Coordinates of N, CA and C and ligand atoms in Angstrom, one line a residue:
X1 N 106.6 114.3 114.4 CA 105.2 114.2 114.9 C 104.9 115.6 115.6
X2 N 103.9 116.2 115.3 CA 103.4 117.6 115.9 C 102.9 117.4 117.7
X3 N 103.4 118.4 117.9 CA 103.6 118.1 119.6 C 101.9 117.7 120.0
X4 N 101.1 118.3 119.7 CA 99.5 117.9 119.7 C 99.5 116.5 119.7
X5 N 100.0 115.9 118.9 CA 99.6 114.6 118.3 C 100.5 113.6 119.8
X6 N 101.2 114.2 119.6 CA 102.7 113.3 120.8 C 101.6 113.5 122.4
X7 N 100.9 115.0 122.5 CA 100.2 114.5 123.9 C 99.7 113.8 124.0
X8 N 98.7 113.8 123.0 CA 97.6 113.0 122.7 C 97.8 111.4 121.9
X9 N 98.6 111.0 123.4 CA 98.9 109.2 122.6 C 97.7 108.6 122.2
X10 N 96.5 108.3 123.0 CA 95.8 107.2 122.7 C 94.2 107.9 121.7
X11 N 93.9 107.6 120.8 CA 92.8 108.2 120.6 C 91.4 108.1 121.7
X12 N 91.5 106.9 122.2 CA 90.5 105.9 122.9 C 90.4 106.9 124.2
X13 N 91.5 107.3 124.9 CA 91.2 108.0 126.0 C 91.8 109.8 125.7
X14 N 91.4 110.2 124.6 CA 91.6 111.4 124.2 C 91.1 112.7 125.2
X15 N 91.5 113.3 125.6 CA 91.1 114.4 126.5 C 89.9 115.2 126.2
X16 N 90.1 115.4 125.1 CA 89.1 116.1 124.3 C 87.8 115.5 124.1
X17 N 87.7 114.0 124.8 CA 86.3 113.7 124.8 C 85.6 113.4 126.2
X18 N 84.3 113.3 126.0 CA 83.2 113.2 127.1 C 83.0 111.6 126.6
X19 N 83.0 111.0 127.4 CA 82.2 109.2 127.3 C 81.4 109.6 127.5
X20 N 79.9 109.4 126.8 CA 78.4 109.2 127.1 C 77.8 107.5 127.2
X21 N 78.6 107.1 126.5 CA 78.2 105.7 126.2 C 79.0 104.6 126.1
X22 N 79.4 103.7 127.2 CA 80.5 103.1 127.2 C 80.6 101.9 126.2
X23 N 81.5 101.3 126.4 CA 81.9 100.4 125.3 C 80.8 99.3 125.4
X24 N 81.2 98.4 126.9 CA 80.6 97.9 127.7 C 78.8 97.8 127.8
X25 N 78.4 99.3 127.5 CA 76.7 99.5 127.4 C 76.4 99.2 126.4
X26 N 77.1 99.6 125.3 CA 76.4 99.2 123.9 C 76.3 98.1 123.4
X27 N 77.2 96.9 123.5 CA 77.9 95.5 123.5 C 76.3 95.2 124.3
X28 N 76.3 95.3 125.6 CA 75.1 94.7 126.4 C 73.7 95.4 125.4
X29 N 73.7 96.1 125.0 CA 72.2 97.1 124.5 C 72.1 96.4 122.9
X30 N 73.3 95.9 122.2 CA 73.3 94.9 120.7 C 73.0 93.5 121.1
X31 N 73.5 93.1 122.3 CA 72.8 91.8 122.5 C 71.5 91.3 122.8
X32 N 70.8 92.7 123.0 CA 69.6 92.2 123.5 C 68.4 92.7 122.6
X33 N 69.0 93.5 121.8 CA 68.4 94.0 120.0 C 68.6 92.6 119.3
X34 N 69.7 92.5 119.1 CA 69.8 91.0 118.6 C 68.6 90.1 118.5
X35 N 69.1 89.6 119.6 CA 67.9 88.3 120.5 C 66.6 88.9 120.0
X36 N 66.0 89.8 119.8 CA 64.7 90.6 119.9 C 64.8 90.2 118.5
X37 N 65.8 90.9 117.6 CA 65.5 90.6 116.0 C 65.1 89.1 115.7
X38 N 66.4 88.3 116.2 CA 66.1 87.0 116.0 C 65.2 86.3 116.2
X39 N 64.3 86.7 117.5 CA 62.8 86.5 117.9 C 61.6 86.5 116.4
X40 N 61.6 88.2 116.0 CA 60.9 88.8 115.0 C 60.6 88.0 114.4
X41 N 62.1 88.1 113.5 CA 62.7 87.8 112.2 C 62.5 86.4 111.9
X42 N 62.5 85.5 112.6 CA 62.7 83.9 112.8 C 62.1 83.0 111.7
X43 N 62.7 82.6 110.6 CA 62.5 82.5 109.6 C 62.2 83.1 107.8
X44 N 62.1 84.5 108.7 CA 61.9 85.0 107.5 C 63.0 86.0 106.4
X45 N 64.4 85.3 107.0 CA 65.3 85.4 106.4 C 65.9 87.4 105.6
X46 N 65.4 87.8 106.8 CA 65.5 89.5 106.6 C 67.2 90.2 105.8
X47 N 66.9 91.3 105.3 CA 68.1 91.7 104.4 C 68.2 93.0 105.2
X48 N 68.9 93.2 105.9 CA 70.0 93.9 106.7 C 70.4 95.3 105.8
X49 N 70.0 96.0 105.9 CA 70.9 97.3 105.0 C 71.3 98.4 105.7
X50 N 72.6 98.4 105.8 CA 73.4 99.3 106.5 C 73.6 100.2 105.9
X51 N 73.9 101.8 106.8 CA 73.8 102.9 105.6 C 75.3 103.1 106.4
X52 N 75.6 103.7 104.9 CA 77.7 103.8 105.0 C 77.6 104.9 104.9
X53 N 78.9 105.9 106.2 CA 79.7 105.1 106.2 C 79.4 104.9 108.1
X54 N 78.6 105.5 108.6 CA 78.2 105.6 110.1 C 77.9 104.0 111.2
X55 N 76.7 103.6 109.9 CA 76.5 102.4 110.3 C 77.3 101.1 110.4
X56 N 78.3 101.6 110.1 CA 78.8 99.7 109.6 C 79.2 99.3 110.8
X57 N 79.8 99.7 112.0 CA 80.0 99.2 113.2 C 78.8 98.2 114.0
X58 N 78.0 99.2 114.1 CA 76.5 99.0 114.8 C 76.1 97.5 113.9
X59 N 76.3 97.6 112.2 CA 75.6 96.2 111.5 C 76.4 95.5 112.0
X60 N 77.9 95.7 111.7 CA 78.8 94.6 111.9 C 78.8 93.5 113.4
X61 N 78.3 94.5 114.2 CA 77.9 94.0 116.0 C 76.7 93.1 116.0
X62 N 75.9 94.1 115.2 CA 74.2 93.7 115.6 C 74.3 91.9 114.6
X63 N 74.4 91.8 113.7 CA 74.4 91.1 113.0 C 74.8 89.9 113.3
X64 N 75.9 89.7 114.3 CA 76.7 88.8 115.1 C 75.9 88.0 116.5
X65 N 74.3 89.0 116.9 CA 73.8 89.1 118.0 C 72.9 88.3 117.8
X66 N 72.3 88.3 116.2 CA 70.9 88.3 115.7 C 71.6 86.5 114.9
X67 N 71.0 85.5 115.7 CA 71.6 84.2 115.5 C 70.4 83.6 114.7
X68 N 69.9 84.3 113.7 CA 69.3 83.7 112.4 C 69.5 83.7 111.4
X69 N 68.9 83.4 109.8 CA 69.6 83.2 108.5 C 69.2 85.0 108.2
X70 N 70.0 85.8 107.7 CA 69.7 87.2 106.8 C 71.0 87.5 106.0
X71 N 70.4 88.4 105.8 CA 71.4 89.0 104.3 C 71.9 90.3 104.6
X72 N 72.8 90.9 104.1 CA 73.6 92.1 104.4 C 73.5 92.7 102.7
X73 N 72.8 94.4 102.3 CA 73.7 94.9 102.1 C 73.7 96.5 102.1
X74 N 74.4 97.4 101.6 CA 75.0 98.8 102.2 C 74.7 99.4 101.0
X75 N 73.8 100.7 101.3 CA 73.7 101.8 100.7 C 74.6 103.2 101.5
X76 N 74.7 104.2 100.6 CA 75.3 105.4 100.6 C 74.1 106.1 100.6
X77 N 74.3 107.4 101.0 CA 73.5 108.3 100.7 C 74.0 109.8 101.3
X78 N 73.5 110.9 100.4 CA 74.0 112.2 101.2 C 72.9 113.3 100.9
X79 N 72.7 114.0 102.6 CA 71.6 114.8 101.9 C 72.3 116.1 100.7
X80 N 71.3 116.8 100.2 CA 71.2 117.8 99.1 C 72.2 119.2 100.4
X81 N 72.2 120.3 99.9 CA 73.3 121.4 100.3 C 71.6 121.5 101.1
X82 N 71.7 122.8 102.2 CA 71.4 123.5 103.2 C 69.7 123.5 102.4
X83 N 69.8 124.1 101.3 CA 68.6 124.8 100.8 C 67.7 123.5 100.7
X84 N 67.9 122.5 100.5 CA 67.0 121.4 99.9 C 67.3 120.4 101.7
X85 N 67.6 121.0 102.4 CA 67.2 120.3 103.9 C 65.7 120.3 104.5
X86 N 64.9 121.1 104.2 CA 63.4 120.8 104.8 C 62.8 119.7 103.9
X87 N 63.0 119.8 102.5 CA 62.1 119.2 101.7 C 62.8 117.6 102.3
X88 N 63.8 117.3 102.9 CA 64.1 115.9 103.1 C 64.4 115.2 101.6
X89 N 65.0 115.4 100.8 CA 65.6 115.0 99.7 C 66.6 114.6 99.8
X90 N 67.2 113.3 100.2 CA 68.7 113.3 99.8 C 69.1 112.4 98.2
X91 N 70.6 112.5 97.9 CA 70.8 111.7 97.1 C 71.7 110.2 97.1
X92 N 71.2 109.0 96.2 CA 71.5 107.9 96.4 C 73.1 107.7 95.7
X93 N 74.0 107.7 96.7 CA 75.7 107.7 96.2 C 75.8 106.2 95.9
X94 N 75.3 104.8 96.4 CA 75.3 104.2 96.2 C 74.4 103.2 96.1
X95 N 73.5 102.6 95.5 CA 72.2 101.8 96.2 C 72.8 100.3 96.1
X96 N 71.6 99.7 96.2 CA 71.6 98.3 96.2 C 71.6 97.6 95.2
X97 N 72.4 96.2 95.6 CA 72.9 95.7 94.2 C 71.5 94.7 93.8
X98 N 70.5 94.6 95.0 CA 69.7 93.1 94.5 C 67.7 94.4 94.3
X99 N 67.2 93.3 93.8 CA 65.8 93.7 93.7 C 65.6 93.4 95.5
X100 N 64.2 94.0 96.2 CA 63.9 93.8 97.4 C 62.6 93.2 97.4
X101 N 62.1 93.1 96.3 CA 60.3 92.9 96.3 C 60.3 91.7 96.9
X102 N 59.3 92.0 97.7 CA 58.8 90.6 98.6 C 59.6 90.3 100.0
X103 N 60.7 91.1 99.9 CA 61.9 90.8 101.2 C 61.5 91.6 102.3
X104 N 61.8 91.3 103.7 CA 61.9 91.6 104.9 C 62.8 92.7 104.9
X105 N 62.7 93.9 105.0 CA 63.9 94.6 105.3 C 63.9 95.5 106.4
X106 N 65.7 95.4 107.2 CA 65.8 95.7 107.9 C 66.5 96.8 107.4
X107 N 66.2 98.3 108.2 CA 67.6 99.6 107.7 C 68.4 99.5 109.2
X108 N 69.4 99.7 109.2 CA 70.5 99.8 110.0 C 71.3 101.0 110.1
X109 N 70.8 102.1 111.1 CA 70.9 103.5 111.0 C 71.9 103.8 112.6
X110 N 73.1 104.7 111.8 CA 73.6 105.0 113.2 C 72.9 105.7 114.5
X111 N 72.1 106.7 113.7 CA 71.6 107.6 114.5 C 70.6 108.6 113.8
X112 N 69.4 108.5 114.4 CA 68.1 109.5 113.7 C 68.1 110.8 114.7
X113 N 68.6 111.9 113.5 CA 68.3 113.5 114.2 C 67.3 114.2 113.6
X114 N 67.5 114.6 112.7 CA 65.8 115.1 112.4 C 64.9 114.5 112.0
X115 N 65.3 113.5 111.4 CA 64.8 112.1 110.6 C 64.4 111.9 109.2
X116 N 65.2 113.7 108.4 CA 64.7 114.0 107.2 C 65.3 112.8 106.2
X117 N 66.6 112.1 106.8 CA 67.5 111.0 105.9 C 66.6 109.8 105.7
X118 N 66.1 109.5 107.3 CA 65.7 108.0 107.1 C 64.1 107.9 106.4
X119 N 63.8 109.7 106.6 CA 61.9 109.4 106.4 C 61.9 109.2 104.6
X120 N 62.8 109.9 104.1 CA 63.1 109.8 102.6 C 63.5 107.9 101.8
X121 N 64.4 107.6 103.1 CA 65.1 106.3 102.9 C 64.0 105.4 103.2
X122 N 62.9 105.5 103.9 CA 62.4 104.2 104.2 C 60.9 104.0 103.4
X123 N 60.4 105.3 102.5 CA 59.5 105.8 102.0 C 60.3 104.8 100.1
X124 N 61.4 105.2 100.1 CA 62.3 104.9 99.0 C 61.7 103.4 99.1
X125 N 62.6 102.7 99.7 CA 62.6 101.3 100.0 C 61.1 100.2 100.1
X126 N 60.1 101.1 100.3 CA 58.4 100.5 100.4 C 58.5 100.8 99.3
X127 N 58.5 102.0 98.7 CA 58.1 101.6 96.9 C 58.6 101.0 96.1
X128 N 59.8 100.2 96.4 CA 60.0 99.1 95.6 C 59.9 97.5 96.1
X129 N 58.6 97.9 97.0 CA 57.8 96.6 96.7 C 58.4 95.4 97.9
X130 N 59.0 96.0 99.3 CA 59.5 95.4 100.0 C 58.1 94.9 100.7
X131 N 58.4 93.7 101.3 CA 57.2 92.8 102.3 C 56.8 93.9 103.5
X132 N 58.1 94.4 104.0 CA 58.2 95.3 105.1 C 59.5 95.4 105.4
X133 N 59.3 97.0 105.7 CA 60.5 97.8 105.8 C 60.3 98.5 107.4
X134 N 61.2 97.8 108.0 CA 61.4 98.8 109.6 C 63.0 98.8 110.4
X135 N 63.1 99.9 110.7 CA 64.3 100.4 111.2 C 64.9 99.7 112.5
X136 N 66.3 100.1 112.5 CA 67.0 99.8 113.8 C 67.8 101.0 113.9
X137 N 68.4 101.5 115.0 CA 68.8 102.7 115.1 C 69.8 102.9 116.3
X138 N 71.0 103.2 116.3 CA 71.5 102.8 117.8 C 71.0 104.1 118.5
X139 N 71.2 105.1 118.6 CA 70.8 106.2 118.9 C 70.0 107.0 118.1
X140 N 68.8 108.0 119.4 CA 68.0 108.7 119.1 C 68.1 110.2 119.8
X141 N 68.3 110.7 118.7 CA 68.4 112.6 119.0 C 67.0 113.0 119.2
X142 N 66.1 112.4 119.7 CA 64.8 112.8 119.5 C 64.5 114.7 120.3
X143 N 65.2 115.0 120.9 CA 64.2 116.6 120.7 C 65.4 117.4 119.4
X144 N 65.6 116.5 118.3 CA 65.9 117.2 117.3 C 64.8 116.8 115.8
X145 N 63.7 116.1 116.5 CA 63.1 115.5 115.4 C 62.6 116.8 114.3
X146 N 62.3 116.8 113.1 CA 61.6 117.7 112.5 C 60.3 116.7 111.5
X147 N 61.0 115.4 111.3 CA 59.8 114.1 110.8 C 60.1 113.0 111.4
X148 N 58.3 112.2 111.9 CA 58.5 111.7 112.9 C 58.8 110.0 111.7
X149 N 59.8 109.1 112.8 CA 60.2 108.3 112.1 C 60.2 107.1 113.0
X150 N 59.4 106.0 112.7 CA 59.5 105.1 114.0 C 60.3 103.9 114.1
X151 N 60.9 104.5 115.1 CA 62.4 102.8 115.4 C 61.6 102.1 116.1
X152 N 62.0 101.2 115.3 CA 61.4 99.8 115.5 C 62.9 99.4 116.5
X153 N 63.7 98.9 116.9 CA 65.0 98.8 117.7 C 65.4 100.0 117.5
X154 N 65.1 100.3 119.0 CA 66.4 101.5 119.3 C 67.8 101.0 120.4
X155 N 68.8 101.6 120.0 CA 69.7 101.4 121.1 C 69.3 102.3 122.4
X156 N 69.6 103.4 122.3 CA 69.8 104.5 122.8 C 69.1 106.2 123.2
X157 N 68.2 106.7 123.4 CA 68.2 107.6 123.4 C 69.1 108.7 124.0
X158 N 69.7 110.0 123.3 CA 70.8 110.3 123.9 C 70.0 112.1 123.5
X159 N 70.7 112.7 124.5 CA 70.7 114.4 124.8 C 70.9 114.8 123.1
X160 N 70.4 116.6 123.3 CA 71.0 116.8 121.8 C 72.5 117.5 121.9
X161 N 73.5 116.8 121.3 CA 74.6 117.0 121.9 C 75.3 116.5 120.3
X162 N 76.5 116.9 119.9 CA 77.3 115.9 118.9 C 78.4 115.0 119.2
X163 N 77.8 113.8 118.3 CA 78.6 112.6 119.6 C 79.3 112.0 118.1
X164 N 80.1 111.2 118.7 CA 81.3 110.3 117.6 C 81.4 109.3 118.4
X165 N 82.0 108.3 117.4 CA 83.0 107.0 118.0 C 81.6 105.7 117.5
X166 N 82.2 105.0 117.4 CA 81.4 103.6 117.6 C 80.7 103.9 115.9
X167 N 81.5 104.6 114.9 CA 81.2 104.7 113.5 C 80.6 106.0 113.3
X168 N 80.8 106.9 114.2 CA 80.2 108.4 113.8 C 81.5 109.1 114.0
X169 N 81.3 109.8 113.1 CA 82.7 110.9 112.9 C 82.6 112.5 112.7
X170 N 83.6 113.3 113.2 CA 83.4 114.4 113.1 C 84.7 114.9 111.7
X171 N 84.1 115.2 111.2 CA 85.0 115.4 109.8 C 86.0 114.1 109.5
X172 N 85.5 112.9 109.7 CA 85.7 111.6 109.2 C 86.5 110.9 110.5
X173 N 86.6 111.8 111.4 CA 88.3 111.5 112.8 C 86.6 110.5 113.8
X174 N 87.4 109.9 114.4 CA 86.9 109.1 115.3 C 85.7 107.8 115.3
X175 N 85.4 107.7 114.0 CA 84.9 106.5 113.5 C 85.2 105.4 115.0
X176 N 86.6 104.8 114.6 CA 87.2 103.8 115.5 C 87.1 103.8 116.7
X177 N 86.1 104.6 117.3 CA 86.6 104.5 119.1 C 85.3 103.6 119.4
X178 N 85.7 102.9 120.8 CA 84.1 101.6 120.4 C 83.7 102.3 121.7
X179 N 83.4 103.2 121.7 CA 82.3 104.2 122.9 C 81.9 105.3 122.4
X180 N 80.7 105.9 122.4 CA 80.2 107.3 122.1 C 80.9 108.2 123.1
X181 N 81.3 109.1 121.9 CA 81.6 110.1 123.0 C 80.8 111.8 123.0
X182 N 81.3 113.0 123.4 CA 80.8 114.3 122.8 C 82.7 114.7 123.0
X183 N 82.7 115.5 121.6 CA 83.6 116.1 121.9 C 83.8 117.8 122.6
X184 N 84.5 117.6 123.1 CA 84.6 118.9 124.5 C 84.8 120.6 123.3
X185 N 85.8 120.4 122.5 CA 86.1 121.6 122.0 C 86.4 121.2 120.3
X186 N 85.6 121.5 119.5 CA 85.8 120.9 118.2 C 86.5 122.0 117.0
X187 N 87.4 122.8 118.2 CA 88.2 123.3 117.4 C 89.9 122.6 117.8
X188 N 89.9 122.1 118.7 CA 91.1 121.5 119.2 C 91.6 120.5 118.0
X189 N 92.6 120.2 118.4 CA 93.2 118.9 117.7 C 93.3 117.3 118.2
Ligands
IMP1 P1 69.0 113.3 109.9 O1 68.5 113.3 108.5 O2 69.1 114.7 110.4 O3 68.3 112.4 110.8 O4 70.5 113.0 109.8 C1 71.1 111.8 110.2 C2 72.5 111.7 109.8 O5 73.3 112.9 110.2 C3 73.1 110.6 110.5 O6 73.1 109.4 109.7 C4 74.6 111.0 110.7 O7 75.3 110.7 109.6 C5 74.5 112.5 110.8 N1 74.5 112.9 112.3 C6 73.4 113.4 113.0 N2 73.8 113.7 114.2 C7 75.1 113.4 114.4 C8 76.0 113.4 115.5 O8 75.7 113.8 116.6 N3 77.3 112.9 115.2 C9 77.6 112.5 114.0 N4 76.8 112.4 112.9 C10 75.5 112.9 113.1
MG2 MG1 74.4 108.2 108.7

């Protein structure tokens, strides 16, 4: 084992991070998104679409909170290289297996920063004929907006800072930690 790794026993309380958002807050901040959906939603049997691979923590929570009938499923997507970032273009790595026309739909977004992903994603989704299409979002980077994108559920608004854990990753590391963190030095190990 590389001595780095041997200091650094626990990921969870890794030195190298800042807690912004405890385990504990967000747990309380999905329960009460929940309840709210379930209020909305209440009967109309909404289809849940998590975007992979950021989201799936936040669906897998929220979905457990939200004590009505809905549907789950998971799209991919990645934006285009640097040059094709203003136009807000991304591309679809994986879409959806069902038709949506006529359905409730919910997107299930870890976190809106410019909002070039989701303004493309939720523009996508109305033209194929959804009832209605509105967001949930655990966090909001809002003084990074560049298009404005309206969360219907937000968890969080948070500083402009880069944050992990709770399904956000920095070069794929930290997914698994159930608190947002910022990492201190992201050249470290
Ligand atoms: P947007 O199109 O700029 O809103 O990009 C949103 C996507 O960028 C999110 O779905 C994340 O995958 C990623 N992202 C933006 N900010 C962060 C961050 O602070 N940590 C990790 N991923 C981020
Ligand atoms: Mg994402």
């Amino acid at each position: 084992m590389a001595t780095s790794e041997a200091r650094i026993m626990s990921e969870f309380s890794n030195p190298n991070l800042d807690v912004l958002i405890t385990a504990d807050e967000i747990q309380q901040r999905i329960r009460e998104i929940g309840a709210e959906i379930a209020r909305d939603y209440a009967g109309q049997k909404p289809l849940m679409i998590g975007v992979l691979k950021g989201a799936c923590t936040f669906l897998s929570d929220l979905i457990r909170a939200a004590d009505i009938q809905l549907g789950i499923e998971f799209m991919a997507i990645s934006s285009y290289g640097a040059s094709m970032r203003t136009s807000g273009e991304v591309r679809i790595l994986k879409d959806l297996d069902v038709a949506i026309e006529g359905r409730h739909i919910l997107v299930v977004e870890d976190i809106v920063d410019t909002g070039l992903t989701l303004s493309y994603l939720l523009a996508n989704l109305k033209s194929r004929g959804a009832a209605s299409v509105k967001l949930a979002a655990l966090l909001d980077k809002f003084e990074r907006r560049e298009k404005e994108v309206p969360i219907d559920y937000l968890g969080f608004q948070i500083p402009d800072k880069f944050v992990v854990g709770y399904g956000l990753d920095f070069a794929e590391r930290y997914r698994n930690l159930p608190f947002i963190g910022v990492v201190k030095d992201p050249m470290a190990e």
